[in-house]
Structures are given as C-alpha cells and as structure tokens.
Coordinates of C-alpha atoms in Angstrom, one line a residue:
M1 CA 101.6 83.9 109.9
D2 CA 103.6 82.9 113.1
V3 CA 106.1 85.6 112.3
I4 CA 103.3 88.3 112.0
L5 CA 101.7 87.1 115.2
D6 CA 105.0 87.2 117.0
A7 CA 105.5 90.6 115.8
F8 CA 102.0 91.9 117.0
G9 CA 103.1 90.2 120.4
Q10 CA 106.3 92.1 120.6
V11 CA 104.7 95.7 120.0
F12 CA 101.4 95.5 121.5
T13 CA 102.8 95.4 125.1
F14 CA 102.3 98.2 127.8
K15 CA 106.1 98.8 127.8
V16 CA 106.4 99.2 124.1
L17 CA 103.3 101.4 123.9
A18 CA 104.3 103.5 126.9
I19 CA 107.7 104.1 125.3
M20 CA 106.2 105.2 121.9
A21 CA 103.7 107.5 123.8
V22 CA 106.6 109.3 125.5
A23 CA 108.7 109.4 122.5
A24 CA 105.7 111.0 120.6
L25 CA 105.6 113.7 123.1
Y26 CA 109.3 114.2 123.1
G27 CA 109.3 114.4 119.2
L28 CA 106.4 116.7 119.0
M29 CA 108.1 119.2 121.6
V30 CA 111.6 119.0 119.8
G31 CA 110.3 119.3 116.2
A32 CA 108.0 122.5 117.1
I33 CA 111.3 124.3 118.2
P34 CA 112.8 126.1 115.1
G35 CA 116.2 124.7 114.3
L36 CA 116.0 121.6 116.2
T37 CA 115.4 118.9 113.5
A38 CA 114.1 115.2 113.7
T39 CA 117.5 113.9 113.3
L40 CA 118.9 116.0 116.4
A41 CA 115.8 114.7 118.4
V42 CA 116.8 111.0 117.9
A43 CA 120.6 111.7 118.1
L44 CA 119.9 113.2 121.8
M45 CA 118.1 110.0 122.7
V46 CA 120.3 107.5 121.4
P47 CA 122.1 107.1 124.9
I48 CA 118.9 106.2 126.5
T49 CA 118.1 103.6 123.8
F50 CA 121.3 101.6 124.9
F51 CA 119.4 100.4 128.1
M52 CA 116.2 99.1 125.9
D53 CA 115.5 96.1 123.9
P54 CA 115.9 96.3 120.2
V55 CA 112.1 96.5 119.5
P56 CA 111.2 99.3 122.0
A57 CA 114.5 101.4 121.2
I58 CA 113.6 101.5 117.4
A59 CA 109.9 102.1 118.0
A60 CA 111.1 105.0 120.2
I61 CA 113.3 106.2 117.4
V62 CA 110.6 106.0 114.5
T63 CA 108.1 107.6 116.7
M64 CA 110.2 110.4 117.3
A65 CA 111.2 111.0 113.7
A66 CA 107.4 110.7 112.4
M67 CA 106.2 113.1 115.2
A68 CA 109.2 115.7 114.6
I69 CA 108.6 115.8 111.1
F70 CA 104.9 116.7 111.5
A71 CA 105.7 119.0 114.5
G72 CA 107.9 121.3 112.3
D73 CA 104.5 122.3 110.7
L74 CA 103.3 123.8 113.7
P75 CA 105.4 126.9 113.9
A76 CA 105.6 127.0 110.2
V77 CA 101.9 127.4 110.1
L78 CA 101.1 129.6 113.2
L79 CA 104.4 131.6 113.2
R80 CA 105.9 131.5 109.7
M81 CA 108.9 129.7 111.1
P82 CA 109.4 126.1 110.0
G83 CA 110.2 123.8 112.8
T84 CA 112.0 121.6 110.5
P85 CA 113.7 122.0 106.9
A86 CA 111.0 119.7 105.5
S87 CA 108.3 122.3 106.3
A88 CA 110.0 125.4 104.6
A89 CA 108.7 124.4 101.2
Y90 CA 105.0 125.4 101.9
T91 CA 105.6 127.7 104.9
D92 CA 104.5 130.9 103.1
Q93 CA 101.2 129.5 101.7
A94 CA 100.2 127.7 105.0
Y95 CA 100.9 130.9 107.0
R96 CA 98.1 132.6 104.8
F97 CA 95.6 130.5 106.5
T98 CA 96.6 131.5 110.0
Q99 CA 96.5 135.2 108.6
A100 CA 92.7 134.5 107.6
G101 CA 92.2 132.6 111.3
R102 CA 92.3 129.2 109.7
G103 CA 95.8 127.9 111.0
E104 CA 94.1 125.0 113.1
Y105 CA 92.3 123.9 109.9
I106 CA 95.4 123.6 107.8
L107 CA 97.3 122.1 110.6
G108 CA 94.5 119.3 110.9
I109 CA 95.0 118.5 107.3
S110 CA 98.7 118.3 107.8
A111 CA 98.2 115.7 110.7
C112 CA 96.0 113.8 108.4
T113 CA 98.1 113.7 105.4
S114 CA 101.2 113.3 107.4
A115 CA 99.9 110.0 108.9
I116 CA 98.4 108.8 105.5
G117 CA 101.9 109.7 103.8
G118 CA 103.8 108.0 106.6
S119 CA 101.6 105.1 106.5
I120 CA 102.0 104.5 102.8
G121 CA 105.8 104.9 103.2
V122 CA 105.8 102.0 105.9
L123 CA 103.6 99.7 103.9
A124 CA 106.1 100.2 100.9
L125 CA 108.8 99.7 103.3
M126 CA 107.0 96.3 104.3
F127 CA 106.1 94.9 101.1
G128 CA 108.4 96.4 98.5
A129 CA 111.6 97.0 100.3
P130 CA 114.0 94.4 98.3
L131 CA 112.4 95.9 95.1
L132 CA 112.8 99.5 95.9
A133 CA 116.0 99.3 97.4
R134 CA 117.5 97.3 94.1
F135 CA 115.9 100.4 92.0
A136 CA 117.5 103.0 94.3
L137 CA 121.1 101.2 94.2
N138 CA 120.8 101.2 90.3
F139 CA 121.1 105.1 90.5
S140 CA 124.6 106.4 89.5
S141 CA 126.1 110.0 89.3
F142 CA 124.1 110.5 86.0
E143 CA 120.7 109.8 87.7
Y144 CA 121.4 111.9 90.7
F145 CA 122.5 114.6 88.2
W146 CA 119.1 114.7 86.6
L147 CA 117.3 114.2 89.9
A148 CA 119.0 117.4 91.2
T149 CA 118.3 119.3 88.2
L150 CA 114.5 118.3 88.3
G151 CA 114.7 119.4 92.1
L152 CA 116.2 122.8 91.0
T153 CA 113.4 123.0 88.2
A154 CA 110.8 122.5 91.1
A155 CA 112.4 125.6 92.8
I156 CA 111.3 127.9 90.2
M157 CA 107.8 126.5 90.4
V158 CA 107.6 127.0 93.8
G159 CA 108.7 130.4 93.9
G160 CA 105.4 131.5 92.2
T161 CA 104.7 133.3 89.0
Q162 CA 107.8 135.8 88.8
V163 CA 110.2 133.3 87.3
S164 CA 112.9 136.0 87.0
R165 CA 112.9 136.8 90.8
S166 CA 112.7 132.9 91.7
A167 CA 115.8 132.4 89.4
V168 CA 117.7 135.2 91.1
S169 CA 116.8 133.6 94.4
L170 CA 117.7 130.1 93.2
L171 CA 121.1 131.4 92.0
L172 CA 121.8 133.1 95.4
G173 CA 121.1 129.8 97.0
L174 CA 123.7 128.0 94.8
L175 CA 126.2 130.8 95.3
V176 CA 125.9 130.1 99.3
A177 CA 126.1 126.4 98.6
S178 CA 129.4 126.8 96.7
V179 CA 131.2 128.3 99.7
G180 CA 133.8 126.0 101.4
I181 CA 135.7 123.4 100.1
D182 CA 135.3 121.9 96.7
P183 CA 133.7 118.4 97.0
V184 CA 135.8 117.0 94.2
S185 CA 138.9 118.9 94.0
G186 CA 139.4 119.9 97.6
E187 CA 140.1 123.3 96.8
T188 CA 138.8 126.4 98.9
R189 CA 136.0 128.8 97.5
F190 CA 134.8 132.1 98.6
T191 CA 136.1 131.7 102.1
F192 CA 138.3 134.9 102.0
G193 CA 140.8 133.4 104.4
S194 CA 138.3 132.5 107.2
D195 CA 138.6 129.1 108.8
A196 CA 135.0 129.2 109.9
L197 CA 134.1 129.1 106.3
L198 CA 135.9 126.0 105.1
G199 CA 133.0 123.9 105.9
G200 CA 130.5 126.2 104.3
F201 CA 127.4 127.7 105.8
G202 CA 125.4 125.3 108.0
F203 CA 122.1 124.6 106.7
I204 CA 120.2 124.7 109.9
P205 CA 121.5 128.1 110.9
V206 CA 120.7 129.4 107.3
I207 CA 117.3 128.3 107.2
I208 CA 116.6 129.7 110.9
G209 CA 117.9 133.0 109.8
L210 CA 116.2 133.1 106.5
F211 CA 112.5 132.5 108.3
A212 CA 112.7 132.9 111.9
V213 CA 114.9 135.8 112.2
A214 CA 113.7 137.6 109.2
E215 CA 110.2 137.1 110.5
I216 CA 111.3 138.7 113.7
L217 CA 112.5 141.7 111.7
R218 CA 109.5 142.0 109.9
F219 CA 107.7 142.0 113.3
C220 CA 109.8 145.0 114.5
T221 CA 108.9 147.1 111.2
R222 CA 105.3 146.7 111.4
S223 CA 102.9 149.2 113.3
A224 CA 101.0 148.0 116.5
S225 CA 97.7 147.1 114.7
E226 CA 99.8 145.0 112.1
R227 CA 101.4 142.9 114.9
E228 CA 98.2 141.4 116.1
L229 CA 97.5 137.9 114.9
P230 CA 94.1 136.8 113.8
H231 CA 92.2 134.9 116.3
V232 CA 92.3 131.3 115.5
P233 CA 88.8 129.6 115.6
Q234 CA 88.1 127.5 118.8
Q235 CA 85.6 125.3 117.4
P236 CA 87.0 121.8 116.5
L237 CA 87.8 121.7 112.7
Y238 CA 89.2 118.0 112.7
L239 CA 86.5 116.2 111.3
Q240 CA 86.1 118.9 108.5
A241 CA 90.1 118.9 107.9
L242 CA 89.9 115.0 107.8
R243 CA 87.0 115.3 105.2
D244 CA 88.7 117.9 103.1
A245 CA 92.1 116.1 103.3
L246 CA 90.4 112.9 101.8
R247 CA 89.1 115.0 99.0
H248 CA 92.6 115.1 97.5
K249 CA 93.4 111.5 97.9
L250 CA 94.9 111.4 94.5
G251 CA 97.2 114.2 95.2
I252 CA 98.2 112.8 98.7
L253 CA 98.8 109.4 97.0
R254 CA 101.1 111.1 94.4
G255 CA 102.9 113.0 97.2
S256 CA 103.2 109.8 99.1
V257 CA 104.6 107.7 96.4
T258 CA 107.1 110.6 95.4
G259 CA 108.1 110.9 99.1
T260 CA 108.8 107.1 99.4
L261 CA 110.9 106.9 96.2
I262 CA 112.9 109.9 96.8
G263 CA 113.4 108.9 100.5
A264 CA 114.8 105.6 99.3
L265 CA 117.6 107.4 97.3
P266 CA 120.5 107.6 99.6
G267 CA 121.3 111.3 100.5
A268 CA 118.0 112.7 99.4
G269 CA 115.3 112.8 102.1
A270 CA 112.2 114.4 103.3
D271 CA 113.5 118.1 102.4
I272 CA 113.7 117.4 98.7
A273 CA 110.7 115.2 98.7
A274 CA 108.6 118.1 100.1
Y275 CA 109.8 120.6 97.6
I276 CA 109.2 118.3 94.7
A277 CA 105.7 117.1 95.8
Y278 CA 104.8 120.9 96.4
A279 CA 106.0 121.8 93.0
M280 CA 104.0 119.2 91.6
G281 CA 100.9 120.2 93.4
R282 CA 101.4 123.8 92.0
R283 CA 101.1 122.6 88.5
Q284 CA 97.5 121.5 89.4
R285 CA 94.7 123.4 88.0
G286 CA 91.9 125.0 89.6
A287 CA 93.7 126.9 92.1
A288 CA 92.9 130.3 90.7
D289 CA 89.2 130.0 91.1
H290 CA 89.3 128.5 94.4
P291 CA 92.3 129.7 96.1
D292 CA 91.9 127.9 99.4
E293 CA 90.9 124.8 97.7
G294 CA 94.0 125.2 95.5
A295 CA 96.2 125.8 98.4
V296 CA 95.1 122.6 100.2
A297 CA 95.8 120.6 97.0
Q298 CA 99.5 121.8 96.9
I299 CA 100.1 121.5 100.7
A300 CA 98.5 118.2 101.2
P301 CA 101.0 116.3 98.9
A302 CA 104.0 117.9 100.2
T303 CA 103.1 117.2 103.8
A304 CA 102.1 113.4 102.9
A305 CA 105.8 113.4 100.9
N306 CA 107.5 114.6 104.1
N307 CA 106.6 111.4 106.4
A308 CA 106.4 109.1 103.2
A309 CA 110.1 109.9 103.0
V310 CA 110.9 108.8 106.3
G311 CA 109.6 105.4 105.6
G312 CA 111.3 105.3 102.3
S313 CA 114.6 106.1 103.9
F314 CA 114.5 102.9 105.9
I315 CA 114.3 100.8 102.7
P316 CA 118.3 101.0 101.8
A317 CA 119.1 101.1 105.4
T318 CA 117.2 97.7 106.3
V319 CA 117.9 95.9 103.0
F320 CA 121.4 97.0 102.2
G321 CA 122.7 98.6 105.4
I322 CA 123.1 101.9 103.4
P323 CA 121.8 105.0 105.2
G324 CA 119.2 107.0 103.2
D325 CA 120.0 110.0 105.4
S326 CA 121.3 111.0 108.8
L327 CA 118.4 109.5 110.5
T328 CA 118.7 106.1 109.3
A329 CA 122.4 106.3 109.6
I330 CA 121.5 106.7 113.4
V331 CA 119.2 103.9 113.4
I332 CA 121.9 101.6 111.6
G333 CA 124.1 102.6 114.6
V334 CA 121.3 101.6 117.1
L335 CA 121.0 98.2 115.3
L336 CA 124.3 97.3 115.3
M337 CA 124.6 98.3 118.9
K338 CA 121.9 95.8 119.6
G339 CA 123.9 93.2 118.0
L340 CA 121.8 93.1 114.5
N341 CA 123.5 93.6 111.3
P342 CA 121.2 95.4 108.8
G343 CA 121.1 93.8 105.3
P344 CA 119.3 91.0 103.3
T345 CA 120.0 88.5 106.2
I346 CA 117.9 90.5 108.7
F347 CA 114.7 89.5 107.1
T348 CA 115.5 85.7 107.6
D349 CA 117.7 85.8 110.6
N350 CA 115.5 88.2 112.7
A351 CA 112.1 87.9 110.5
S352 CA 109.9 88.5 113.7
M353 CA 111.9 91.3 115.1
I354 CA 112.3 93.4 111.9
N355 CA 108.3 93.0 111.3
A356 CA 107.8 94.3 114.8
V357 CA 109.9 97.2 113.8
F358 CA 107.8 97.8 110.8
L359 CA 104.6 97.4 112.8
A360 CA 105.7 99.7 115.5
F361 CA 106.7 102.2 112.6
L362 CA 103.1 101.9 111.0
L363 CA 101.7 102.4 114.5
A364 CA 103.6 105.5 115.1
N365 CA 102.3 107.2 111.9
L366 CA 98.8 106.3 112.9
M367 CA 99.3 107.9 116.3
L368 CA 100.1 111.1 114.5
I369 CA 96.4 112.0 114.1
P370 CA 95.5 112.0 117.8
F371 CA 98.9 113.2 119.0
G372 CA 98.9 115.8 116.2
F373 CA 95.6 117.1 117.1
L374 CA 96.6 117.3 120.7
S375 CA 99.7 119.3 119.7
V376 CA 98.0 121.8 117.6
R377 CA 95.4 122.4 120.4
L378 CA 98.5 122.9 122.9
F379 CA 100.7 124.8 120.6
K380 CA 97.8 127.1 119.4
Q381 CA 98.0 128.8 122.9
V382 CA 101.4 130.2 121.8
L383 CA 99.5 132.8 119.8
R384 CA 97.9 134.1 123.2
I385 CA 101.4 135.2 124.3
P386 CA 102.2 138.8 123.8
Q387 CA 104.3 139.3 120.7
G388 CA 106.6 141.6 122.4
I389 CA 107.6 138.5 124.7
L390 CA 107.0 135.8 122.2
M391 CA 109.5 137.2 119.5
P392 CA 112.3 137.6 121.7
S393 CA 111.8 134.3 123.1
I394 CA 111.8 132.6 119.6
L395 CA 114.9 134.5 118.9
L396 CA 116.6 133.0 121.9
F397 CA 115.5 129.5 120.9
A398 CA 116.8 130.1 117.4
M399 CA 120.2 131.1 118.7
V400 CA 120.4 128.1 121.0
G401 CA 119.3 125.9 118.3
A402 CA 121.9 127.0 115.7
Y403 CA 124.6 126.7 118.4
A404 CA 123.5 123.2 119.4
V405 CA 123.5 122.0 115.8
E406 CA 126.9 123.4 114.9
N407 CA 128.6 123.8 118.3
S408 CA 130.1 127.0 117.1
L409 CA 129.6 130.9 117.6
F410 CA 129.8 131.4 114.0
A411 CA 126.4 129.5 113.6
V412 CA 125.0 132.4 115.6
V413 CA 126.6 135.0 113.2
T414 CA 125.3 133.0 110.4
V415 CA 121.6 133.3 111.6
L416 CA 121.7 136.9 112.1
V417 CA 123.4 137.4 108.8
F418 CA 121.0 135.4 106.7
G419 CA 118.1 136.9 108.9
V420 CA 118.8 140.2 107.5
L421 CA 119.3 138.8 104.0
G422 CA 116.1 136.9 104.1
F423 CA 114.2 140.2 105.4
L424 CA 115.7 142.3 102.7
L425 CA 114.8 139.6 99.9
E426 CA 111.1 139.4 100.8
E427 CA 110.8 143.0 101.3
N428 CA 111.7 143.2 97.7
D429 CA 109.5 140.4 96.6
F430 CA 112.1 137.8 96.1
P431 CA 110.8 134.4 97.3
L432 CA 112.9 132.1 99.9
A433 CA 111.8 128.8 98.8
P434 CA 114.1 128.6 95.7
M435 CA 117.2 129.8 97.6
I436 CA 116.6 127.0 100.2
L437 CA 116.3 124.4 97.6
G438 CA 119.5 126.0 95.7
I439 CA 121.4 125.3 99.0
V440 CA 120.2 121.9 99.6
L441 CA 120.7 120.7 95.9
G442 CA 123.7 122.7 95.0
P443 CA 126.4 120.6 96.4
L444 CA 124.8 117.3 94.8
L445 CA 124.2 119.1 91.5
E446 CA 128.0 120.1 91.3
E447 CA 129.5 116.9 92.5
T448 CA 127.3 114.6 90.5
F449 CA 128.0 116.6 87.4
V450 CA 131.8 116.7 87.7
T451 CA 131.8 113.0 88.7
S452 CA 129.8 112.1 85.7
M453 CA 132.0 114.1 83.2
M454 CA 135.1 112.2 84.6
R455 CA 133.3 108.9 84.2
S456 CA 132.5 109.8 80.7
N457 CA 135.6 111.6 79.7
G458 CA 133.9 114.7 78.9
S459 CA 131.0 113.2 77.0
F460 CA 127.7 114.8 77.5
L461 CA 125.9 111.9 75.8
A462 CA 126.6 109.7 78.7
F463 CA 123.9 111.5 80.6
F464 CA 121.4 110.1 78.3
E465 CA 122.6 106.7 77.8
R466 CA 121.2 104.9 80.8
P467 CA 117.5 104.0 80.9
V468 CA 116.6 105.8 84.2
S469 CA 118.8 108.6 83.4
L470 CA 117.2 108.9 80.0
A471 CA 113.6 109.1 81.7
L472 CA 114.7 111.5 84.0
A473 CA 116.2 113.8 81.3
L474 CA 113.2 113.6 79.3
I475 CA 111.1 114.5 82.2
T476 CA 113.2 117.4 83.2
L477 CA 113.5 118.8 79.7
A478 CA 109.8 118.5 79.2
V479 CA 109.2 120.6 82.4
W480 CA 111.5 123.2 80.8
L481 CA 110.2 123.2 77.3
L482 CA 106.7 122.4 77.3
P483 CA 105.1 125.4 78.8
P484 CA 107.0 127.8 76.6
L485 CA 106.0 125.8 73.6
L486 CA 102.5 125.7 74.7
R487 CA 102.5 129.5 75.2
L488 CA 103.8 130.0 71.7
W489 CA 101.5 127.7 70.1
R490 CA 98.4 129.4 72.0
E491 CA 99.6 133.0 70.9
H492 CA 99.9 131.4 67.3
R493 CA 96.3 130.1 67.6
T494 CA 94.9 133.4 69.0
S495 CA 96.9 135.8 66.5
R496 CA 95.8 133.5 63.4
P497 CA 93.3 135.6 61.3
A498 CA 90.0 134.0 61.0
F499 CA 88.7 133.3 57.4
S500 CA 85.1 133.9 56.6
D501 CA 83.2 132.8 53.5

C-alpha cells in the first residue's frame, strides 16, 4: 500500500500533470498530420526528456503515444486520410459517417473506445504483465507464422464482400513487401539495379500515397458540386457517442483483449491489432439490417484495439527488456538513459517508480476523453477551409512527412507512385485495406515460414506440434473452411426435395 501511495504522490503533482497536458496537445497535433506517426512524435521529444526526472519523462512519452494513436482517426474520419497506420483499417467505413454529416459522432465514439481500450491495456500491464510476457515469449517462428496467416485472412475479411478483388489487392501488397533484400538469404529481389530499392518501399510513404495522395487525385476528378463536404452537425454529440459506445461493451472488450495480446507480441503492434479486431467486428451479425449500428460495432473494437496494443507492447519491454515495437524500443532507451534497467528486477528495485509510470499511463488514457473531444472540435474547423486550399496543403504535409520519416527524396517518389496506384485501384473497386495488411505482414510471413522450415528440416508437421501453434492453426483453418462448408450445407438443405405424405 505504501508503494501505491508513493506512486500517487509522484504522479499527481503540478509538474507532472502540466507536462502530461503539454505532451497530450503535442501528440494530438503530430498524430493528426498524415504520415507523422506516434513513434516519430516520441522520437522527436527524446532529447527534451533528457532534462526530466524518470516519472515525468516516461509520463510524457506514454501520453504522447496514446494521444497520437487516437489523433490518427481525425484525418481518417474527416478527410479519408489516416493520420497513423493504425487508423487505416477502418478509414473507408468511418469516412462514410462524415459523408452523412456525422463525422463528429463517430470521432466521439473513437475517443471513448480508445480511452477504454487503452485503460484495459494498462490494467493488463499493471496486474498481468509477468504472466502475459511469459506467454508472449513462448511464441516461436511457428506461432508467428500462424499469427501472420490469420492476419492475412483478416485482410480478406476487411476487404468486403468481393473476395476475389480483396485477394488481388492482398497479393499486390505481398508483392510490394517482397521488394528489397531477402530477410533470410540476403539476396536482392525486384530492385532492377536500383540502390534506392534495396531497403524496399517505406511503409509510411506507401500508406501516405495510397490514402492521402489518392484522395487528392479523386478530389481533382470530381465536379464542383461533388467537392463540397457535408456540413458536420454543430450540436454536441458526445454524450450520445458515449452511450452508443457503451452499448457495444462486449465488442470493445474483445477488441481491447485482442489489442493487448497482440501488442504483447514483439514485432506486432497497433497496426495488426486494429486490422484483426476490425475483421472480427465485420463477422458480427446485424450490420445489414442497421448499417450505422453495424458500422459502429465494427469500428469500436478496432479503435479500442489500437490503444490497448500500446499498453500491451509495454509488457515485454518492462518485464524482460524486450521491445514490443519501435515505440517501446525508444522507451527502453529512455529508461536506460535514466539509469533504470528494464527487467524483472525493476518491479522490486524500483517498485514505486514503475507503479507511478503505470499510473501515469492509465491517467493518459483517461485524458483521452476530454482532450479527444477538444481535438475533434478544433480539427473539425479544417472542413471550413476551401478545398482548393486544403488539398494542396495536405499534399505538402504528405511530402514533408514522407521525407521526414525516410530522409530520402525516393520517399517522395514513392508517395506519388502509390498515390496513382491507389487511385486506379479504388476507381476499379479494389479495396486498399488488404494491400496495406499484405505490406505489413508479408515480411513476417516469409521470414517465419522459411525459419520454421529450416528448424523442422522441411517438415510441415512441425507447424502443428506446439500447443499454441496448433490452436492458432485450427482457428485459421476454421476461418478458411467453415464459411464455404456452411454455405454448401445450406445449399444442400434448400435443394433437398420435400417429401409429403
């Protein structure tokens, strides 16, 4: 109890709360700019944390991360341009609310579910970190292969009802992911002698091109009447959004648990968590009868999974000193800079400090609701800017963001090329979400498959021998086989002749 009281005393000071408030505004600003990720927001602030004490420094970092992940939804919903990669999974469906004049409503739901999901992820971090970290460390290449396969299966689900077009989009994503140096053999592939392609296509420039630049090209092809965005309602919708979000508590809980577990796996992260949670939401019934209700039921778990994955990624980082993603790698560096060694001993040697960090993390997620609603009201004013000024400005930010991430002019070329590709794909009704997930999971799928085959001397049975691997394999195969089997069974039932007396 003394440790908990000491943790409260370290967090609830004017200095720490003021730093968290400033970090929240900064995270919201960076996350709302397409191409500038939560990791970039944190990385830019690391030099400043050098002059802070450990608790304010880590509190600022976790606040920036939570806010930036949510802020990616602002341009995704209002402009159809995801601010962060984690928002790309549900951008199309969320943007339909803006087209119907209800963008503020769905952003209110996003703020509520992000706060709930992030809080659940932090609670899991606080009370179940050792157990979840031990479970995550049991994952070998076999389990990661099935996890990647399950994620690619989710890519087909998020693509909609046109499975063939979703599959083509997914294969394009896998092709893009294969460009560069082979992760196992070191051979170059599809580089055509270009040194710029040795490292492959940067993910951030690709996603900026597919969404932001493609949307700008679509704007250029519209007529003057089609370019006008709908008026967003001015009446406050936050209480309604909070009530409607709580109606989907089971879906939010499912998304939060999914995000926490996936975030705890090193190398996974919020992007994969959002896609899988969104795909699970699309399998829920009732969306056809009530489109808006069904859309909320699909978006809410994905937004919860986004922020829950951030808390989950801190589990292996704090317990074993193994970064769950690039963000937690920066956090580990800051802890080491402060003379703190992440690992099991941090819970005994620095118990009050680590509990203070967890408490600040929980507070940062609770701050999402007031700060999120404030950012919605402010960012909504972007829609008042004439489109002829707004779109070129966004294009400029996209180019700057791509160059800032890759520090290369080739990134700007990548943005333009994939912008044209994204425009052509969507004009021909090919969904972009499967392509994005193919780019994310392609390297993981390839590397884990080759590594697993080498470990098993070419035996495919090794993919089913470990308990967790077998469970993931059964889930993946069930997702593949059950829908066609059920469809054949229904066709058989309907075609069977009826017998009369």
